Amino acid sequence: MTATQLGEFGMIARYFTRAPKRAALGVGDDCALLAPLPAGQQLAVSSDMLVEGRHFLSTVAPDRLGHKALAVNLSDLAACGAEPLAFTLALAMPRVDEVFLEGFSRGLFALADAQGIELVGGDTTAGPLNICITVFGAVTVGQALLRSGARAGDALWVSHPVGGGLGDARLALEVFRGRVSLPGEACEAVRLRMECPTPRIALGLALRGVASSAIDLSDGLVGDLGHVLERSGFGATIDADALPTSAVLASLPRALQYECGLAGGDDYELLFSAPPGAAPAVLVAARHADVAVTRIGTVEAAAGLRIVDARGAPLQQRYAAFDHFRSDA
Ligand code: ADP
Ligand code: MG
């Protein structure tokens, strides 16, 4: 069959239909049917849309895009400490491109299988490439990690790859924009961080009952921490020099390190707070989840965010969150 012969329903059947495992009814009818959660559990729901040219570059390999589209959604479940169950996929694409669909669905299902989550439905239409996933997860009542739970005196932590850091995805974007040039291997390493984020599901689950608040880092540390502080009604001081930084980013000028680490975006790591006495439990959770965590600051009673360097001096430069309707990006 040639690419143009495959229509909407053929495409869904070939690339997005698999026998349901947990769902009572999956792809193929007007609705999917999911069994209700056991008593004492709440459904956690989140949607994220990826638009070509805005959230990803046309140069991204389809399998990495499939991975990322699901990963950014799973990252929201991770931030709430929810266990992933199922997801839907709404996809607009200009034409039926089977090379794209094969790679995209392969990347998507590889991550879905790794996390034990299944695709139960969606929508497919012609249009500019646009991917919207909705994830469903489960969390015990009262155990969800929220943005609003940080308290004065709590330590602020971020997750990151063992031996890696924050800001690599932003660095990769600057390489693509031609602002920074990197040798091939370094370039590929940061590109992987931009295109293949790892959702910190295991860490989110392990932090239930340990962390007082959490958020995933999608729009840059400063902006995302701002959301936590606003919702919690507190301020904070963070040490910019304490941010975990990959060897690649650490080899570049300090100003660029700050910019990528503090205002980068697309990190998909967890930022969380925990009472000072919980540090050993935080480290146990991180070890259990096979991820590194670093303490970057402290929640304080005084409103506002203060960013200092290792000597305690405030940074001169201001860093802002990414905002789709404000940024010139
Ligand atoms: P309806 O017209 O009733 O909205 P559709 O014709 O859009 O249904 O879709 C047919 C079936 O295929 C539905 O079960 C829907 O959930 C599923 N579906 C459509 N697009 C996708 C997709 N991209 N991924 C997974 N399932 C999909
Ligand atoms: Mg219908």
Tab-separated table of C-alpha atoms and ligand atoms in Angstrom:
chain	number	residue	atom	x	y	z
A	1	MET	CA	0.000	0.000	0.000
A	2	THR	CA	1.451	3.407	-0.874
A	3	ALA	CA	1.465	6.246	1.603
A	4	THR	CA	-1.385	8.138	-0.045
A	5	GLN	CA	-3.735	5.118	0.047
A	6	LEU	CA	-3.737	4.921	3.810
A	7	GLY	CA	-6.589	7.059	5.152
A	8	GLU	CA	-7.498	8.248	8.623
A	9	PHE	CA	-8.893	4.945	9.836
A	10	GLY	CA	-6.210	2.847	8.194
A	11	MET	CA	-3.625	4.996	9.871
A	12	ILE	CA	-5.254	4.623	13.290
A	13	ALA	CA	-5.591	0.874	12.814
A	14	ARG	CA	-2.009	0.401	11.695
A	15	TYR	CA	-0.113	2.721	13.988
A	16	PHE	CA	-2.232	3.410	17.050
A	17	THR	CA	-4.356	0.350	17.755
A	18	ARG	CA	-3.200	-2.348	20.140
A	19	ALA	CA	-5.167	-4.800	22.222
A	20	PRO	CA	-6.132	-3.137	25.524
A	21	LYS	CA	-4.434	-4.531	28.628
A	22	ARG	CA	-5.933	-2.778	31.592
A	23	ALA	CA	-8.727	-0.802	29.854
A	24	ALA	CA	-12.081	-2.539	29.374
A	25	LEU	CA	-12.263	-1.029	25.860
A	26	GLY	CA	-9.472	0.729	23.981
A	27	VAL	CA	-9.147	2.343	20.557
A	28	GLY	CA	-11.978	1.767	18.047
A	29	ASP	CA	-15.301	2.825	19.516
A	30	ASP	CA	-16.733	6.231	20.354
A	31	CYS	CA	-15.305	6.112	23.852
A	32	ALA	CA	-12.711	4.089	25.683
A	33	LEU	CA	-13.970	2.370	28.832
A	34	LEU	CA	-11.782	2.348	31.903
A	35	ALA	CA	-12.597	0.600	35.161
A	36	PRO	CA	-13.122	2.965	38.096
A	37	LEU	CA	-10.211	3.316	40.495
A	38	PRO	CA	-10.290	1.416	43.779
A	39	ALA	CA	-11.756	3.358	46.723
A	40	GLY	CA	-9.251	5.744	48.237
A	41	GLN	CA	-7.598	6.566	44.918
A	42	GLN	CA	-7.985	9.716	42.841
A	43	LEU	CA	-7.640	10.089	39.104
A	44	ALA	CA	-4.823	12.463	38.092
A	45	VAL	CA	-5.357	14.003	34.624
A	46	SER	CA	-3.072	16.222	32.571
A	47	SER	CA	-2.802	17.379	28.921
A	48	ASP	CA	0.165	18.779	27.030
A	49	MET	CA	0.288	19.879	23.433
A	50	LEU	CA	3.368	19.986	21.227
A	51	VAL	CA	3.288	22.289	18.198
A	52	GLU	CA	5.896	22.111	15.455
A	53	GLY	CA	8.171	25.143	15.393
A	54	ARG	CA	7.176	26.082	18.919
A	55	HIS	CA	7.809	22.997	21.049
A	56	PHE	CA	9.958	21.046	18.664
A	57	LEU	CA	12.033	21.587	15.551
A	58	SER	CA	11.194	19.937	12.237
A	59	THR	CA	14.635	18.289	12.408
A	60	VAL	CA	13.674	16.007	15.323
A	61	ALA	CA	13.619	12.278	14.531
A	62	PRO	CA	10.005	10.960	14.627
A	63	ASP	CA	10.755	8.312	17.279
A	64	ARG	CA	12.203	10.947	19.597
A	65	LEU	CA	9.160	13.123	19.024
A	66	GLY	CA	6.877	10.210	19.911
A	67	HIS	CA	8.895	9.678	23.083
A	68	LYS	CA	8.904	13.355	24.012
A	69	ALA	CA	5.188	13.884	23.413
A	70	LEU	CA	4.402	11.218	26.009
A	71	ALA	CA	7.359	12.049	28.279
A	72	VAL	CA	6.283	15.656	28.868
A	73	ASN	CA	2.834	14.412	29.898
A	74	LEU	CA	4.230	11.703	32.166
A	75	SER	CA	6.395	14.391	33.732
A	76	ASP	CA	3.225	16.093	34.986
A	77	LEU	CA	2.053	12.836	36.580
A	78	ALA	CA	5.509	12.482	38.136
A	79	ALA	CA	5.262	15.964	39.620
A	80	CYS	CA	2.022	14.952	41.339
A	81	GLY	CA	3.357	11.626	42.540
A	82	ALA	CA	0.786	9.772	40.421
A	83	GLU	CA	1.129	6.328	38.929
A	84	PRO	CA	0.516	6.354	35.113
A	85	LEU	CA	-2.461	4.358	33.802
A	86	ALA	CA	-3.566	5.373	30.301
A	87	PHE	CA	-3.397	8.158	27.729
A	88	THR	CA	-5.150	9.554	24.671
A	89	LEU	CA	-3.493	11.045	21.599
A	90	ALA	CA	-4.916	13.838	19.424
A	91	LEU	CA	-2.793	14.217	16.326
A	92	ALA	CA	-2.939	16.709	13.470
A	93	MET	CA	-0.573	16.116	10.570
A	94	PRO	CA	-0.375	17.672	7.105
A	95	ARG	CA	-0.509	14.341	5.228
A	96	VAL	CA	-0.232	10.623	5.929
A	97	ASP	CA	3.531	10.193	6.225
A	98	GLU	CA	4.170	6.547	7.017
A	99	VAL	CA	7.875	7.032	7.696
A	100	PHE	CA	6.924	9.606	10.298
A	101	LEU	CA	4.095	7.486	11.709
A	102	GLU	CA	6.244	4.379	12.003
A	103	GLY	CA	8.978	6.213	13.922
A	104	PHE	CA	6.584	8.322	15.981
A	105	SER	CA	4.481	5.364	17.112
A	106	ARG	CA	7.606	3.300	17.853
A	107	GLY	CA	9.036	5.999	20.146
A	108	LEU	CA	5.660	6.590	21.740
A	109	PHE	CA	4.943	2.934	22.527
A	110	ALA	CA	8.496	2.224	23.700
A	111	LEU	CA	8.050	4.751	26.496
A	112	ALA	CA	4.433	3.688	27.084
A	113	ASP	CA	5.529	0.070	27.517
A	114	ALA	CA	8.423	1.048	29.762
A	115	GLN	CA	5.977	2.888	32.039
A	116	GLY	CA	3.180	0.322	31.805
A	117	ILE	CA	0.714	2.849	30.337
A	118	GLU	CA	-1.620	2.242	27.381
A	119	LEU	CA	-3.071	4.325	24.548
A	120	VAL	CA	-6.864	4.096	24.793
A	121	GLY	CA	-8.123	6.579	22.204
A	122	GLY	CA	-7.693	9.901	20.522
A	123	ASP	CA	-8.413	11.911	17.435
A	124	THR	CA	-6.665	12.226	14.088
A	125	THR	CA	-7.062	15.099	11.658
A	126	ALA	CA	-5.279	16.854	8.786
A	127	GLY	CA	-3.539	20.086	9.698
A	128	PRO	CA	-0.192	21.553	10.778
A	129	LEU	CA	1.783	18.992	12.825
A	130	ASN	CA	0.407	19.179	16.336
A	131	ILE	CA	0.392	16.517	19.037
A	132	CYS	CA	-1.804	16.630	22.117
A	133	ILE	CA	-1.664	13.859	24.706
A	134	THR	CA	-3.838	13.522	27.790
A	135	VAL	CA	-2.565	11.224	30.529
A	136	PHE	CA	-4.525	9.561	33.301
A	137	GLY	CA	-2.897	8.409	36.505
A	138	ALA	CA	-3.808	7.247	39.981
A	139	VAL	CA	-2.835	8.653	43.332
A	140	THR	CA	-3.986	7.826	46.843
A	141	VAL	CA	-6.302	10.494	48.286
A	142	GLY	CA	-4.263	13.037	50.209
A	143	GLN	CA	-0.925	11.863	48.805
A	144	ALA	CA	-0.692	13.924	45.609
A	145	LEU	CA	2.311	16.253	45.558
A	146	LEU	CA	1.062	19.800	44.976
A	147	ARG	CA	2.594	23.161	44.165
A	148	SER	CA	0.985	24.664	47.247
A	149	GLY	CA	2.695	22.673	50.001
A	150	ALA	CA	6.071	24.451	50.427
A	151	ARG	CA	6.705	25.948	53.872
A	152	ALA	CA	9.316	28.379	55.260
A	153	GLY	CA	12.402	26.430	56.245
A	154	ASP	CA	11.895	23.657	53.688
A	155	ALA	CA	14.855	22.768	51.525
A	156	LEU	CA	14.479	23.121	47.726
A	157	TRP	CA	15.758	20.248	45.628
A	158	VAL	CA	16.000	19.429	41.928
A	159	SER	CA	16.369	16.051	40.256
A	160	HIS	CA	18.838	15.501	37.436
A	161	PRO	CA	20.678	12.682	35.655
A	162	VAL	CA	23.537	11.147	37.623
A	163	GLY	CA	26.569	13.149	36.432
A	164	GLY	CA	24.312	15.593	34.570
A	165	GLY	CA	22.368	18.718	35.328
A	166	LEU	CA	19.765	21.279	34.363
A	167	GLY	CA	19.902	23.487	31.291
A	168	ASP	CA	21.187	21.064	28.661
A	169	ALA	CA	17.942	21.183	26.662
A	170	ARG	CA	18.166	24.969	26.492
A	171	LEU	CA	21.816	24.671	25.510
A	172	ALA	CA	20.817	22.356	22.649
A	173	LEU	CA	18.286	24.938	21.479
A	174	GLU	CA	21.016	27.594	21.440
A	175	VAL	CA	23.180	25.258	19.355
A	176	PHE	CA	20.328	24.881	16.853
A	177	ARG	CA	19.853	28.652	16.828
A	178	GLY	CA	23.548	29.024	15.962
A	179	ARG	CA	24.363	30.995	19.110
A	180	VAL	CA	26.623	28.322	20.575
A	181	SER	CA	28.749	25.777	18.799
A	182	LEU	CA	29.736	22.466	20.346
A	183	PRO	CA	31.845	19.516	19.207
A	184	GLY	CA	29.850	16.592	17.776
A	185	GLU	CA	29.695	14.364	20.840
A	186	ALA	CA	28.765	17.176	23.233
A	187	CYS	CA	26.200	18.393	20.752
A	188	GLU	CA	24.582	14.960	20.577
A	189	ALA	CA	24.549	14.643	24.373
A	190	VAL	CA	22.635	17.892	24.914
A	191	ARG	CA	20.406	17.226	21.925
A	192	LEU	CA	19.368	13.969	23.568
A	193	ARG	CA	18.402	15.899	26.697
A	194	MET	CA	16.220	18.203	24.597
A	195	GLU	CA	14.627	15.506	22.448
A	196	CYS	CA	14.450	12.571	24.868
A	197	PRO	CA	13.584	13.770	28.360
A	198	THR	CA	13.166	11.107	31.038
A	199	PRO	CA	9.956	11.538	33.053
A	200	ARG	CA	10.789	11.161	36.762
A	201	ILE	CA	7.858	8.892	37.546
A	202	ALA	CA	9.698	6.679	40.018
A	203	LEU	CA	11.015	9.707	41.891
A	204	GLY	CA	7.553	11.313	42.083
A	205	LEU	CA	6.148	8.105	43.543
A	206	ALA	CA	9.012	7.767	46.019
A	207	LEU	CA	8.601	11.379	47.184
A	208	ARG	CA	4.993	10.896	48.338
A	209	GLY	CA	4.946	11.559	52.052
A	210	VAL	CA	8.472	12.985	51.860
A	211	ALA	CA	8.260	16.133	49.697
A	212	SER	CA	6.038	19.017	50.829
A	213	SER	CA	5.530	20.352	47.266
A	214	ALA	CA	6.621	19.507	43.726
A	215	ILE	CA	6.459	20.774	40.154
A	216	ASP	CA	8.108	19.551	36.975
A	217	LEU	CA	10.511	21.900	35.227
A	218	SER	CA	9.089	22.697	31.812
A	219	ASP	CA	9.340	26.481	31.491
A	220	GLY	CA	12.600	27.105	33.329
A	221	LEU	CA	13.561	26.855	36.997
A	222	VAL	CA	12.927	30.493	37.917
A	223	GLY	CA	9.413	30.530	36.454
A	224	ASP	CA	8.427	27.115	37.743
A	225	LEU	CA	9.763	27.829	41.221
A	226	GLY	CA	7.785	31.076	41.036
A	227	HIS	CA	4.590	29.025	40.612
A	228	VAL	CA	5.390	26.961	43.709
A	229	LEU	CA	6.181	30.036	45.800
A	230	GLU	CA	3.061	31.847	44.656
A	231	ARG	CA	0.809	28.876	45.340
A	232	SER	CA	2.475	28.192	48.677
A	233	GLY	CA	2.547	31.827	49.798
A	234	PHE	CA	6.276	31.925	50.563
A	235	GLY	CA	9.545	33.200	49.111
A	236	ALA	CA	12.940	31.549	48.633
A	237	THR	CA	16.639	31.999	48.135
A	238	ILE	CA	18.460	29.769	45.684
A	239	ASP	CA	22.190	29.476	45.026
A	240	ALA	CA	22.776	29.649	41.268
A	241	ASP	CA	26.179	28.040	41.741
A	242	ALA	CA	24.593	25.032	43.434
A	243	LEU	CA	22.580	24.116	40.328
A	244	PRO	CA	23.670	20.738	38.975
A	245	THR	CA	25.425	21.296	35.657
A	246	SER	CA	26.573	18.787	33.046
A	247	ALA	CA	30.246	18.710	32.072
A	248	VAL	CA	29.281	20.126	28.667
A	249	LEU	CA	27.460	23.137	30.108
A	250	ALA	CA	30.091	23.585	32.820
A	251	SER	CA	32.749	24.093	30.109
A	252	LEU	CA	30.904	27.178	28.791
A	253	PRO	CA	30.841	30.779	30.126
A	254	ARG	CA	29.240	31.226	33.538
A	255	ALA	CA	26.610	33.654	32.202
A	256	LEU	CA	25.416	31.020	29.741
A	257	GLN	CA	25.365	28.389	32.512
A	258	TYR	CA	23.105	30.631	34.597
A	259	GLU	CA	20.858	31.412	31.648
A	260	CYS	CA	20.413	27.754	30.682
A	261	GLY	CA	20.084	26.463	34.237
A	262	LEU	CA	17.810	29.174	35.622
A	263	ALA	CA	15.690	30.102	32.625
A	264	GLY	CA	16.221	27.146	30.314
A	265	GLY	CA	12.993	25.226	30.002
A	266	ASP	CA	12.391	21.720	28.697
A	267	ASP	CA	14.332	20.121	31.561
A	268	TYR	CA	11.476	17.841	32.701
A	269	GLU	CA	13.164	17.318	36.042
A	270	LEU	CA	11.328	17.621	39.361
A	271	LEU	CA	11.710	20.665	41.591
A	272	PHE	CA	10.461	19.876	45.090
A	273	SER	CA	10.580	21.083	48.651
A	274	ALA	CA	10.987	18.984	51.779
A	275	PRO	CA	11.401	19.785	55.479
A	276	PRO	CA	15.090	20.013	56.441
A	277	GLY	CA	14.862	16.841	58.525
A	278	ALA	CA	13.649	14.908	55.493
A	279	ALA	CA	16.994	15.131	53.665
A	280	PRO	CA	17.924	11.485	54.359
A	281	ALA	CA	14.488	10.342	53.105
A	282	VAL	CA	14.915	12.490	49.963
A	283	LEU	CA	18.244	10.814	49.267
A	284	VAL	CA	16.731	7.362	49.798
A	285	ALA	CA	13.889	8.229	47.393
A	286	ALA	CA	16.381	9.416	44.776
A	287	ARG	CA	18.518	6.310	45.115
A	288	HIS	CA	15.433	4.172	44.849
A	289	ALA	CA	14.452	6.022	41.645
A	290	ASP	CA	17.973	5.820	40.218
A	291	VAL	CA	18.237	9.562	39.782
A	292	ALA	CA	20.385	12.274	41.354
A	293	VAL	CA	19.012	15.125	43.463
A	294	THR	CA	20.727	18.338	44.518
A	295	ARG	CA	19.724	20.877	47.128
A	296	ILE	CA	19.624	24.343	45.568
A	297	GLY	CA	18.062	26.602	48.185
A	298	THR	CA	15.591	27.237	50.972
A	299	VAL	CA	11.967	28.333	51.227
A	300	GLU	CA	11.641	31.491	53.319
A	301	ALA	CA	8.914	33.562	54.956
A	302	ALA	CA	9.937	36.709	53.026
A	303	ALA	CA	8.060	36.871	49.708
A	304	GLY	CA	9.938	36.853	46.392
A	305	LEU	CA	12.765	34.843	44.886
A	306	ARG	CA	16.355	35.780	45.655
A	307	ILE	CA	19.058	34.277	43.450
A	308	VAL	CA	22.576	34.422	44.837
A	309	ASP	CA	25.979	33.050	43.845
A	310	ALA	CA	28.195	30.780	45.925
A	311	ARG	CA	29.432	33.774	47.962
A	312	GLY	CA	25.880	34.822	48.749
A	313	ALA	CA	25.967	37.862	46.428
A	314	PRO	CA	22.742	38.500	44.474
A	315	LEU	CA	22.984	37.884	40.721
A	316	GLN	CA	22.826	41.098	38.709
A	317	GLN	CA	21.080	39.582	35.694
A	318	ARG	CA	17.312	38.960	35.891
A	319	TYR	CA	15.908	35.674	34.662
A	320	ALA	CA	12.361	35.223	33.502
A	321	ALA	CA	10.072	32.306	32.824
A	322	PHE	CA	9.205	31.206	29.344
A	323	ASP	CA	5.746	32.447	28.397
A	324	HIS	CA	4.243	31.521	25.035
A	325	PHE	CA	2.311	34.754	24.797
A	326	ARG	CA	5.056	37.060	25.981
A	327	SER	CA	8.347	35.646	24.820
A	328	ASP	CA	9.871	36.521	21.457
A	329	ALA	CA	11.233	32.955	21.316
B	1	ADP	P1	-15.240	9.770	16.499
B	1	ADP	O1	-15.537	10.170	15.092
B	1	ADP	O2	-16.310	8.962	17.140
B	1	ADP	O3	-14.738	10.887	17.311
B	1	ADP	P2	-12.827	8.888	15.422
B	1	ADP	O4	-13.286	8.504	14.090
B	1	ADP	O5	-12.175	10.221	15.594
B	1	ADP	O6	-14.024	8.752	16.406
B	1	ADP	O7	-11.833	7.786	15.984
B	1	ADP	C1	-12.120	6.420	15.855
B	1	ADP	C2	-11.463	5.671	16.974
B	1	ADP	O8	-10.059	5.794	16.873
B	1	ADP	C3	-11.837	6.170	18.357
B	1	ADP	O9	-11.876	5.039	19.212
B	1	ADP	C4	-10.705	7.060	18.720
B	1	ADP	O10	-10.512	7.137	20.136
B	1	ADP	C5	-9.556	6.369	18.042
B	1	ADP	N1	-8.460	7.290	17.628
B	1	ADP	C6	-8.543	8.278	16.711
B	1	ADP	N2	-7.347	8.868	16.547
B	1	ADP	C7	-6.492	8.237	17.388
B	1	ADP	C8	-5.113	8.367	17.688
B	1	ADP	N3	-4.338	9.282	17.117
B	1	ADP	N4	-4.593	7.522	18.608
B	1	ADP	C9	-5.359	6.616	19.216
B	1	ADP	N5	-6.651	6.411	18.960
B	1	ADP	C10	-7.217	7.214	18.064
B	2	MG	MG	-17.889	9.060	17.737
